[in-house]
XYZ file of C-alpha atoms in Angstrom:
725
model
C -1.824 -16.502 26.746
C 1.252 -17.498 24.788
C 0.593 -18.480 21.206
C 3.107 -20.882 19.714
C 3.704 -20.906 15.964
C 4.229 -24.454 14.738
C 4.427 -26.215 11.419
C 1.318 -28.300 10.903
C 1.630 -31.873 9.673
C -0.954 -32.760 7.039
C -0.518 -36.404 7.981
C -1.345 -35.535 11.587
C -4.398 -33.520 10.559
C -5.690 -36.306 8.343
C -5.035 -38.885 11.036
C -6.856 -36.767 13.597
C -9.825 -36.425 11.302
C -9.972 -40.194 10.886
C -9.814 -40.730 14.654
C -12.556 -38.184 15.241
C -14.801 -39.687 12.594
C -14.288 -43.118 14.175
C -15.700 -42.037 17.546
C -19.422 -42.824 17.834
C -22.006 -44.395 20.090
C -22.066 -47.465 17.881
C -20.113 -50.703 18.082
C -16.307 -50.523 17.977
C -14.625 -51.914 14.926
C -12.106 -54.747 14.911
C -8.708 -54.210 16.403
C -6.051 -53.446 13.834
C -2.853 -55.407 13.351
C 0.115 -54.684 15.542
C 2.553 -52.193 14.007
C 5.665 -53.529 12.341
C 9.036 -52.620 13.852
C 10.712 -49.602 12.323
C 13.709 -50.001 10.059
C 16.623 -47.857 8.994
C 14.696 -46.188 6.137
C 13.895 -42.468 5.644
C 11.979 -40.740 8.414
C 8.406 -39.731 7.695
C 7.539 -36.314 6.306
C 5.760 -33.498 8.075
C 4.129 -30.640 6.213
C 3.408 -30.098 2.526
C 5.455 -31.089 -0.491
C 6.949 -27.966 -1.997
C 5.599 -28.784 -5.461
C 2.077 -28.456 -4.031
C 2.667 -25.027 -2.483
C 1.113 -21.800 -3.741
C 3.904 -19.740 -2.204
C 7.163 -20.291 -0.369
C 8.671 -18.215 2.437
C 12.373 -18.803 3.096
C 14.186 -18.100 6.359
C 17.855 -18.653 7.115
C 18.003 -19.608 10.777
C 21.710 -20.150 11.285
C 25.086 -20.295 9.596
C 28.338 -21.725 10.833
C 31.897 -21.623 9.536
C 34.873 -23.903 10.046
C 38.050 -24.532 8.028
C 36.849 -22.620 4.956
C 33.432 -24.285 4.757
C 30.077 -22.595 5.421
C 27.033 -24.571 6.545
C 23.557 -23.044 6.414
C 20.358 -24.071 8.197
C 17.200 -22.749 6.567
C 13.514 -23.491 6.336
C 10.754 -23.137 3.765
C 7.100 -22.721 4.653
C 3.851 -21.340 3.244
C 1.896 -18.378 4.591
C 0.108 -20.588 7.093
C 3.417 -21.705 8.585
C 3.232 -25.201 7.122
C 6.698 -26.573 6.374
C 7.529 -27.327 2.741
C 9.592 -30.474 2.309
C 10.842 -32.055 -0.896
C 13.410 -29.525 -2.171
C 15.584 -31.682 -4.408
C 18.698 -31.296 -6.588
C 17.216 -33.919 -8.923
C 13.989 -32.009 -9.560
C 14.347 -30.140 -12.864
C 12.124 -27.312 -11.663
C 13.994 -26.642 -8.428
C 16.305 -23.760 -9.304
C 17.649 -23.007 -5.840
C 20.945 -21.230 -5.239
C 23.098 -19.394 -2.692
C 25.335 -16.334 -3.049
C 27.990 -14.861 -0.773
C 29.184 -11.291 -0.256
C 31.321 -9.540 2.349
C 31.108 -5.968 3.593
C 34.430 -4.191 3.101
C 35.353 -0.743 4.419
C 37.704 1.464 2.432
C 40.829 2.077 4.466
C 40.858 5.518 6.070
C 37.189 6.254 5.365
C 33.673 5.319 6.361
C 32.832 4.055 2.878
C 31.447 0.530 3.069
C 30.613 -1.654 0.087
C 29.383 -5.159 -0.411
C 31.866 -7.210 -2.455
C 30.750 -10.507 -3.935
C 32.470 -13.856 -3.540
C 32.253 -16.898 -5.835
C 32.718 -14.502 -8.752
C 32.737 -15.557 -12.399
C 34.208 -13.883 -15.484
C 31.809 -12.407 -18.038
C 34.000 -11.779 -21.085
C 36.523 -13.789 -23.056
C 39.438 -11.729 -21.746
C 38.512 -12.534 -18.164
C 38.548 -8.866 -17.194
C 34.922 -8.370 -16.166
C 33.069 -10.180 -13.425
C 29.679 -11.064 -12.042
C 28.628 -12.794 -8.873
C 28.503 -16.567 -9.051
C 26.337 -18.979 -7.089
C 26.296 -22.372 -5.493
C 23.320 -24.262 -6.923
C 21.848 -27.327 -5.297
C 21.651 -29.079 -8.687
C 25.463 -29.053 -8.817
C 25.955 -30.689 -5.426
C 23.274 -33.181 -4.464
C 25.193 -34.360 -1.413
C 25.447 -30.772 -0.081
C 21.707 -30.574 0.695
C 19.973 -32.394 3.545
C 16.169 -32.366 3.612
C 14.943 -32.923 7.170
C 11.480 -33.744 5.753
C 9.626 -31.088 7.767
C 10.441 -27.937 5.819
C 13.864 -27.484 7.378
C 17.087 -28.043 5.466
C 20.855 -27.919 5.842
C 23.180 -26.933 3.034
C 26.979 -27.263 3.195
C 28.907 -25.175 0.682
C 31.105 -27.170 -1.672
C 33.530 -24.239 -2.055
C 36.371 -24.046 0.443
C 36.775 -20.295 0.827
C 40.333 -20.535 2.164
C 41.700 -22.526 -0.780
C 39.509 -21.380 -3.692
C 40.884 -18.716 -6.052
C 38.392 -15.992 -6.913
C 38.713 -14.789 -10.555
C 38.208 -11.201 -9.391
C 40.924 -11.511 -6.762
C 38.563 -11.154 -3.815
C 39.942 -12.707 -0.642
C 37.498 -14.117 1.875
C 37.847 -12.382 5.255
C 36.013 -14.328 7.992
C 36.282 -11.405 10.425
C 34.118 -9.216 8.168
C 30.349 -9.165 7.935
C 29.311 -11.817 5.434
C 25.924 -12.145 3.746
C 24.441 -15.411 2.577
C 21.547 -14.886 0.179
C 19.023 -17.408 -1.137
C 17.494 -17.177 -4.582
C 14.823 -19.614 -5.623
C 12.715 -19.553 -8.751
C 10.688 -22.608 -9.700
C 8.981 -22.369 -13.094
C 6.813 -25.430 -13.571
C 5.565 -26.673 -16.944
C 2.018 -25.837 -15.811
C 2.951 -22.157 -15.612
C 2.914 -22.123 -11.811
C 5.861 -20.293 -10.290
C 7.497 -20.075 -6.881
C 10.035 -17.331 -6.217
C 11.625 -16.226 -2.961
C 14.700 -14.482 -1.544
C 16.221 -14.549 1.927
C 19.451 -13.335 3.482
C 21.528 -13.776 6.622
C 24.304 -11.490 7.926
C 26.896 -12.815 10.345
C 30.617 -12.870 11.193
C 32.082 -16.290 10.338
C 35.183 -15.865 12.551
C 32.967 -15.812 15.633
C 29.838 -17.403 14.157
C 28.015 -14.420 15.632
C 25.163 -12.218 14.474
C 25.774 -9.655 17.211
C 27.412 -6.312 16.413
C 27.723 -6.931 12.670
C 28.400 -3.992 10.353
C 25.666 -3.068 7.874
C 25.143 -0.793 4.902
C 21.513 0.325 5.113
C 20.966 3.495 3.070
C 17.577 2.871 1.493
C 14.727 0.418 1.860
C 12.735 -1.461 -0.718
C 9.609 0.060 0.808
C 10.872 3.473 -0.278
C 11.241 2.164 -3.824
C 7.595 1.114 -3.639
C 6.683 4.803 -3.400
C 6.916 4.836 -7.190
C 7.361 1.196 -8.153
C 4.956 -1.634 -7.544
C 6.405 -4.817 -6.038
C 5.767 -6.841 -9.189
C 7.707 -4.348 -11.288
C 10.825 -4.846 -9.136
C 10.962 -8.590 -9.568
C 14.170 -8.405 -11.550
C 15.916 -10.951 -13.737
C 12.726 -12.718 -14.729
C 11.302 -12.645 -11.210
C 14.315 -14.152 -9.456
C 15.539 -11.069 -7.552
C 13.012 -9.712 -5.080
C 14.791 -8.234 -2.051
C 17.029 -5.191 -1.705
C 19.602 -7.254 0.202
C 19.958 -9.665 -2.702
C 20.347 -6.748 -5.113
C 23.095 -5.261 -2.912
C 24.995 -8.540 -2.743
C 25.119 -9.038 -6.487
C 25.306 -5.447 -7.765
C 28.455 -4.521 -5.886
C 31.718 -2.662 -6.366
C 33.481 -5.137 -8.670
C 30.720 -6.400 -10.972
C 30.228 -4.945 -14.452
C 28.644 -5.912 -17.729
C 30.920 -7.549 -20.362
C 31.772 -4.062 -21.664
C 33.064 -2.997 -18.232
C 30.083 -0.728 -17.571
C 29.487 -0.702 -13.824
C 26.331 -2.342 -12.528
C 27.125 -1.542 -8.895
C 23.780 -0.756 -7.286
C 24.454 2.899 -6.426
C 25.900 3.675 -9.857
C 23.214 1.751 -11.691
C 20.244 3.199 -9.803
C 21.450 6.782 -10.200
C 22.243 6.288 -13.891
C 18.933 4.587 -14.686
C 16.918 7.280 -12.946
C 18.635 9.992 -14.987
C 16.882 8.446 -17.991
C 17.041 10.666 -21.089
C 18.535 13.503 -19.021
C 21.848 11.698 -18.628
C 24.520 13.405 -20.718
C 28.243 13.159 -21.320
C 30.931 14.338 -23.713
C 31.935 12.710 -26.977
C 35.513 12.435 -28.290
C 35.368 16.043 -29.515
C 34.176 17.329 -26.152
C 30.595 17.991 -27.238
C 27.825 17.396 -24.718
C 25.661 14.578 -26.077
C 22.928 12.299 -24.698
C 24.503 9.420 -22.822
C 21.711 7.210 -21.463
C 22.864 4.402 -19.231
C 23.400 1.400 -21.523
C 24.343 -2.062 -20.378
C 24.826 -5.363 -22.159
C 22.382 -7.972 -20.944
C 21.410 -11.438 -22.035
C 19.082 -9.902 -24.630
C 21.696 -7.500 -25.994
C 22.415 -3.863 -25.194
C 19.689 -1.994 -23.364
C 19.577 1.797 -23.064
C 17.575 3.416 -20.264
C 16.609 6.363 -22.437
C 12.968 6.715 -21.390
C 11.560 8.902 -18.591
C 12.764 7.387 -15.374
C 12.776 9.931 -12.534
C 9.899 12.388 -12.978
C 10.872 14.806 -10.243
C 11.596 18.481 -10.111
C 13.928 19.612 -8.757
C 15.704 16.706 -10.393
C 18.238 16.247 -7.612
C 15.729 15.698 -4.828
C 17.784 12.918 -3.269
C 15.373 12.659 -0.338
C 12.916 10.954 -2.664
C 14.940 7.777 -2.100
C 17.259 8.700 0.766
C 14.528 9.134 3.345
C 15.199 10.212 6.910
C 14.354 6.865 8.478
C 15.760 6.153 11.929
C 15.534 2.429 11.205
C 18.270 2.827 8.574
C 21.631 2.469 10.289
C 23.463 4.266 7.462
C 20.799 6.733 6.339
C 23.287 9.640 6.341
C 26.208 7.793 4.799
C 25.490 9.220 1.338
C 25.929 12.716 2.779
C 29.044 11.957 4.800
C 31.105 9.797 2.464
C 29.529 9.240 -0.922
C 30.589 6.405 -3.161
C 32.208 8.101 -6.159
C 30.923 5.310 -8.381
C 27.414 6.403 -7.438
C 28.316 10.014 -8.304
C 29.421 9.028 -11.803
C 26.035 7.447 -12.355
C 24.733 10.982 -12.879
C 27.884 13.026 -13.431
C 29.312 10.775 -16.199
C 32.676 12.276 -17.210
C 33.255 15.169 -14.810
C 34.811 13.179 -11.959
C 37.206 11.498 -14.396
C 38.561 14.931 -15.243
C 39.338 15.426 -11.539
C 41.320 12.211 -11.147
C 44.853 12.899 -10.002
C 47.640 11.555 -7.841
C 46.208 13.610 -5.016
C 42.834 11.933 -5.290
C 43.256 8.596 -7.107
C 40.219 7.003 -5.465
C 37.840 9.692 -6.724
C 36.417 10.399 -3.290
C 34.129 13.223 -4.365
C 33.323 14.274 -0.826
C 36.951 15.201 -0.221
C 36.093 18.452 -2.001
C 32.334 18.432 -2.512
C 29.665 18.217 0.134
C 26.865 15.886 -0.846
C 24.571 18.313 0.971
C 24.613 20.569 -2.109
C 22.073 18.177 -3.593
C 19.560 19.292 -0.976
C 20.046 22.962 -1.889
C 18.177 22.564 -5.147
C 14.863 22.078 -3.385
C 15.217 25.066 -1.047
C 13.204 27.391 -3.342
C 10.398 24.838 -3.308
C 10.524 24.504 0.456
C 10.286 28.295 0.724
C 7.432 28.596 -1.769
C 5.559 25.789 -0.063
C 5.197 27.991 3.025
C 3.908 31.017 1.093
C 0.223 31.891 1.016
C -2.127 33.525 -1.467
C -5.017 35.322 0.180
C -8.158 36.027 -1.897
C -10.778 38.479 -0.594
C -13.669 40.807 -1.567
C -15.077 38.405 -4.166
C -18.137 39.607 -6.081
C -19.831 38.445 -9.293
C -22.249 40.595 -11.265
C -23.440 40.003 -14.841
C -20.594 37.600 -15.697
C -18.003 39.967 -14.194
C -15.918 38.720 -11.289
C -13.922 41.014 -9.020
C -11.576 40.095 -6.196
C -8.383 41.177 -4.443
C -5.320 38.980 -3.909
C -2.161 39.059 -1.801
C 0.902 36.820 -2.173
C 2.364 36.600 1.332
C 5.690 35.174 2.540
C 6.357 33.549 5.908
C 7.064 36.931 7.508
C 3.760 38.383 6.390
C 5.396 40.531 3.686
C 3.764 40.855 0.263
C 5.546 39.573 -2.837
C 6.212 42.219 -5.491
C 5.123 41.956 -9.123
C 8.694 41.551 -10.408
C 9.160 38.559 -8.061
C 6.260 36.657 -9.653
C 7.272 34.491 -12.618
C 5.816 34.749 -16.118
C 7.475 33.130 -19.112
C 6.164 30.968 -21.916
C 3.526 28.560 -20.659
C 4.155 29.445 -17.010
C 1.900 32.363 -16.216
C 0.687 33.498 -12.794
C -2.910 32.291 -13.022
C -5.886 32.577 -10.736
C -8.260 29.861 -11.979
C -11.950 30.463 -11.277
C -14.212 27.398 -11.011
C -17.518 26.297 -9.559
C -19.354 23.020 -8.831
C -16.226 21.745 -7.087
C -18.031 18.725 -5.633
C -19.264 17.804 -9.135
C -15.858 17.707 -10.814
C -15.897 21.407 -11.734
C -17.835 23.254 -14.460
C -18.620 21.804 -17.857
C -15.992 22.765 -20.381
C -18.648 23.691 -22.941
C -20.221 26.067 -20.453
C -16.978 27.843 -19.666
C -13.626 26.585 -21.000
C -10.648 26.964 -18.735
C -9.102 29.466 -21.180
C -11.815 31.860 -19.979
C -11.642 30.834 -16.341
C -7.906 31.347 -15.830
C -6.814 34.919 -15.149
C -3.221 36.022 -15.721
C -2.529 38.471 -12.892
C 0.285 39.984 -14.955
C -2.190 40.803 -17.728
C -2.796 44.537 -17.303
C -6.241 44.240 -18.920
C -7.421 41.983 -16.077
C -5.269 42.749 -13.040
C -3.879 45.865 -11.378
C -0.860 45.713 -9.058
C -1.325 48.322 -6.398
C 1.446 50.275 -4.661
C 1.226 48.032 -1.588
C 1.680 44.901 -3.791
C -1.941 43.839 -3.475
C -3.592 42.801 -6.742
C -7.058 43.875 -7.887
C -8.668 41.588 -10.480
C -11.583 42.203 -12.850
C -12.479 39.566 -15.469
C -15.389 38.440 -17.630
C -16.488 34.805 -18.041
C -19.672 32.818 -18.636
C -21.098 32.154 -15.164
C -24.286 30.171 -14.522
C -27.208 32.371 -13.504
C -27.310 30.840 -10.013
C -23.576 31.140 -9.391
C -24.180 32.779 -5.996
C -25.624 29.551 -4.605
C -22.974 27.233 -6.074
C -19.577 26.316 -4.702
C -16.996 28.793 -6.004
C -13.243 28.292 -6.159
C -10.366 30.645 -6.951
C -7.198 28.570 -7.333
C -3.797 30.335 -7.285
C -1.369 28.718 -9.725
C 1.778 30.826 -9.721
C 5.532 30.789 -9.188
C 7.700 33.042 -7.065
C 11.394 33.526 -7.903
C 14.229 32.724 -5.499
C 17.979 32.824 -5.740
C 18.924 29.390 -7.033
C 19.674 26.939 -4.244
C 18.378 29.295 -1.551
C 15.195 30.423 0.155
C 15.941 34.084 -0.630
C 13.376 35.762 -2.888
C 14.614 37.754 -5.877
C 13.377 39.501 -9.023
C 12.593 37.034 -11.803
C 14.878 38.811 -14.290
C 17.933 38.151 -12.084
C 20.568 35.841 -13.560
C 20.292 33.374 -10.690
C 16.482 33.460 -10.425
C 14.821 30.065 -9.878
C 10.981 29.922 -9.910
C 9.035 27.595 -7.636
C 5.287 27.069 -7.320
C 3.493 28.449 -4.288
C 1.589 25.656 -2.527
C -1.526 27.173 -1.000
C -5.136 26.182 -0.532
C -7.673 27.536 -2.977
C -10.250 30.120 -1.921
C -13.636 28.395 -1.680
C -16.991 29.876 -0.777
C -20.729 30.033 -1.477
C -21.298 33.740 -2.111
C -24.926 33.730 -0.975
C -24.082 31.985 2.301
C -20.927 33.229 4.101
C -21.280 30.462 6.704
C -21.564 27.620 4.217
C -19.108 24.725 4.451
C -17.950 24.203 0.883
C -17.732 20.556 -0.117
C -14.408 19.247 -1.363
C -14.065 17.255 -4.508
C -14.618 13.565 -3.785
C -11.543 11.858 -2.320
C -10.127 9.975 -5.279
C -6.390 10.619 -5.599
C -3.987 10.509 -2.676
C -1.960 13.664 -3.297
C 0.895 12.412 -1.112
C 1.546 9.548 -3.513
C 1.730 11.974 -6.434
C 4.351 14.088 -4.686
C 6.104 10.934 -3.513
C 7.052 10.187 -7.115
C 7.112 13.640 -8.656
C 8.711 15.540 -5.785
C 7.909 19.265 -5.523
C 6.690 20.015 -9.036
C 4.730 18.212 -11.720
C 4.650 18.900 -15.427
C 3.051 22.316 -14.961
C 0.688 24.273 -12.727
C 1.648 22.414 -9.582
C -0.542 23.784 -6.849
C -1.364 20.556 -5.112
C -2.921 18.016 -7.451
C -5.849 20.157 -8.519
C -5.386 19.383 -12.206
C -9.100 18.842 -12.839
C -9.828 22.538 -12.285
C -8.550 22.942 -15.852
C -8.615 19.374 -17.181
C -12.353 18.818 -16.729
C -14.051 15.578 -17.741
C -15.511 17.022 -20.934
C -12.565 19.139 -21.983
C -12.029 19.224 -25.744
C -9.961 16.535 -27.457
C -6.712 17.191 -29.280
C -4.607 15.510 -31.931
C -2.774 12.297 -31.113
C -0.774 11.514 -34.248
C -2.029 9.084 -36.846
C -2.941 5.423 -36.991
C -0.981 2.994 -39.161
C -3.472 3.592 -41.962
C -2.904 7.353 -41.849
C -6.148 8.331 -40.113
C -5.727 11.276 -37.714
C -6.262 10.207 -34.109
C -7.635 12.162 -31.153
C -7.067 11.864 -27.431
C -8.833 13.161 -24.369
C -7.291 15.932 -22.286
C -9.330 15.255 -19.137
C -7.498 14.702 -15.868
C -8.554 11.070 -15.609
C -7.415 10.248 -19.129
C -4.121 12.119 -18.784
C -3.352 10.505 -15.423
C -4.042 7.023 -16.778
C -2.224 7.531 -20.074
C 0.656 9.756 -18.970
C 4.076 8.723 -20.177
C 5.517 6.577 -17.450
C 2.053 5.674 -16.096
C 0.739 3.750 -19.082
C 2.718 0.543 -19.022
C -0.230 -1.815 -19.003
C 0.401 -2.776 -22.627
C 4.154 -2.538 -23.027
C 6.573 0.136 -21.854
C 9.363 -0.242 -19.349
C 7.347 -2.194 -16.801
C 8.733 0.082 -14.099
C 5.315 1.303 -13.040
C 2.452 -1.154 -13.320
C -0.622 0.892 -14.037
C -2.835 -1.981 -13.020
C -2.116 -1.410 -9.330
C -4.769 1.257 -8.863
C -3.812 1.883 -5.235
C -0.553 3.459 -6.367
C -2.433 6.723 -6.871
C -5.982 6.263 -5.631
C -6.775 7.118 -2.048
C -8.281 4.823 0.539
C -10.423 6.627 3.125
C -12.785 5.455 5.828
C -16.348 5.956 4.634
C -19.753 5.222 6.095
C -19.525 1.567 5.119
C -15.826 0.979 5.733
C -12.836 1.777 3.598
C -13.582 3.551 0.309
C -11.165 3.558 -2.600
C -10.812 6.129 -5.315
C -11.707 3.627 -7.998
C -15.139 2.413 -6.876
C -17.502 2.286 -9.809
C -20.788 4.156 -9.569
C -19.374 6.957 -7.427
C -19.429 9.708 -10.050
C -22.755 9.493 -11.861
C -24.094 12.473 -13.765
C -20.859 13.254 -15.621
C -20.104 13.341 -19.340
C -16.571 12.458 -20.419
C -15.290 13.472 -23.856
C -13.542 10.581 -25.635
C -12.487 9.851 -29.214
C -15.056 7.798 -31.121
C -12.407 5.146 -31.789
C -8.739 4.387 -31.385
C -8.851 1.756 -34.148
C -10.176 3.758 -37.116
C -10.829 2.172 -40.485
C -9.133 3.624 -43.548
C -10.772 6.920 -44.436
C -12.717 7.123 -41.148
C -12.895 10.450 -39.332
C -12.365 10.201 -35.575
C -14.978 12.298 -33.771
C -15.676 13.544 -30.272
C -18.099 11.227 -28.483
C -19.193 11.206 -24.846
C -19.196 8.453 -22.258
C -20.793 7.974 -18.866
C -18.443 7.876 -15.892
C -17.757 4.165 -15.375
C -17.517 3.516 -19.099
C -15.070 6.413 -19.462
C -12.907 5.107 -16.605
C -12.529 1.718 -18.298
C -12.093 3.160 -21.779
C -9.415 5.613 -20.685
C -7.089 2.606 -20.535
C -8.770 -0.111 -22.537
C -10.594 1.535 -25.452
C -8.052 0.416 -28.039
C -8.341 -3.179 -26.883
C -12.083 -3.438 -26.253
C -14.130 -5.873 -28.295
C -17.660 -5.249 -29.541
C -18.833 -7.764 -26.938
C -17.236 -5.745 -24.130
C -18.862 -2.530 -25.347
C -22.214 -4.302 -25.641
C -21.834 -5.594 -22.081
C -21.269 -2.086 -20.734
C -24.198 -0.615 -22.663
C -26.548 -3.412 -21.591
C -25.712 -2.575 -17.983
C -26.614 1.079 -18.286
C -23.360 2.546 -19.567
C -23.357 5.087 -22.387
C -20.913 5.843 -25.169
C -22.257 7.637 -28.200
C -21.964 10.121 -30.985
C -23.716 13.403 -31.671
C -26.231 11.614 -33.905
C -28.517 8.620 -33.506
C -27.832 5.149 -34.882
C -28.959 6.132 -38.374
C -26.872 9.319 -38.296
C -29.956 11.297 -39.170
C -31.196 13.147 -36.092
C -29.105 15.190 -33.687
C -29.380 13.985 -30.098
C -28.080 15.322 -26.799
C -25.016 13.112 -26.544
C -23.443 14.714 -23.445
C -26.865 14.751 -21.814
C -27.333 11.044 -22.479
C -23.964 10.357 -20.857
C -25.000 12.340 -17.783
C -28.385 10.596 -17.573
C -26.939 7.081 -17.824
C -27.870 4.713 -14.975
C -24.749 2.574 -14.769
C -25.046 -0.706 -12.853
C -21.367 -1.695 -13.114
C -20.789 -1.447 -9.363
C -23.336 -4.204 -8.736
C -20.807 -6.825 -9.809
C -17.538 -4.929 -10.088
C -16.648 -4.166 -6.466
C -13.237 -2.624 -5.660
C -12.029 -6.108 -4.735
C -13.170 -7.446 -8.102
C -11.649 -4.515 -9.978
C -8.291 -5.219 -8.372
C -8.645 -8.946 -8.946
C -9.286 -8.356 -12.661
C -6.038 -6.390 -12.789
C -4.021 -9.070 -11.042
C -3.867 -7.588 -7.541
C -5.748 -7.989 -4.284
C -6.868 -5.545 -1.621
């Protein structure tokens, strides 16, 4: 069966409904009057008026060129395929515009860049430029509304006679891109925004065999960014193709700082790590700073949280659908290079290389060398065996094994400052690991370079003996020994070396933890509940996180009830506290917590950025369902809005309450807290309401019978945060 997609006429639907309702077994009504003859007036409309639409989808169907003039056929429709008529130059809310750009290839190279047309000057001297637009409000006669959601627009600019301020000459034999930008902001607060583009060769009016420049996709950007956070320029710019057209090789800010897409993206993602040299030659911070409509803006906040920093594959993915996926390796745009390398290429400029083609001397492949130690370490294994526990003493043997089955020597295992080669012992894996008050992680982590706890044998095996506070029934509980250690490699290689070598570069070994039930060798040890999709964490952070990067097993140390620590002071001088649990740190981490301010780059409210979605017994389960982690006590500060002279204390919360408060505690009203408590949630102090009698606060949190999930389904949680599943 062939299914045809058609625009539906509301008038036709209404008329059909009337005809159907008029059919009955009763008496026919009177005959209507004969229709009047048609005149020369406007044709009838078909579809929905655009001002009544909840969304608009734009498609450019065709473009033609003749004698310097471009004509565009496009259509607007909603998600149901209903055409949207009524786009009008006279409507004050209809901000609808077109841009043009052509794809130019540098002579003698493969370097292709989009170059904008219709350019405008951006400073009084007329020396800096930005892309201009044709707007329907400036040429009412250019737009034809066919009254069914389809339109024709004829450019008012004659490209063969117009003089471009930037000196760009229109070349009809080159690939040209027409881009649509629409952003309707109604007085009611309703908004419609959409982009569309069309690539073709005007000289032949053909879309066949056109050159492209496809290096990255917007979907790759969504690995770290949420779609809403990339709605640039007030929500007007939505698509990568529109960004490429405008942010091209000739546009700058009024101070002549390049805003070409490659340069800008690289410079922004350097964040506070971007450096340069001052007039005296000193290396100083040089965050990317551009002049916008709101003044100068410096991208000096964390922007690219990856290590190794130059993991270009984070954005330049190996996608066969990208026609130019390897172009950045073969013939890099030097303007993109200077986004990171600030002043160094300028020092290389000479008569021999006036165009600053960095790849004439440097292979872009060197950027991939920096992750080779991580790729090597990722394939290493740590084998734990002969585990016994007696009277709070644990013994086991360990081997660190490379891909050839050889054992890593002690001097090749990294230990410096905070980075120590730990074996972290835990239990109750399926219950979010042991209570901190029972056994803090400072006891449970064993430094295998600590001679009082570990012995390196002649064959490079390690024998461990350590004391910690185990539960009396530890033999019947799930037990985990998690290796968290780095091995040293020669920088930029996969060759292992001693860690005291000048070119030593440490990288974390990525290996599964040892898990067992000591009293039952055949037991299948339960995993921790599926809550975080580890792939999404590595998608943003690359090979290494802040510290201790063996997978995303942070909760082995950052348990729910881990002790609080200082968090500066409130405006009134009261010392604040913050949680150090994994959930709290993940929600509040710098770069994650942009729900109430921040850069807006990452919208914390899109929970699916990090949380996993797995098929469960009742369908798809998400990592943020409420009610899925009962029986836990989460340590939280008693308040984040202390009164003058108040002492912030450690209180405990039940699981669902803690999840909400990890983000919202500072902004929660008394009514919100009362609502949670009345539905079974717990958040309390170490004393009762009269502060007279000690009570089991953590125990009360564990015993809470939260009913939040009754109303707050995953769909509702997402809806509250402005998203939908």
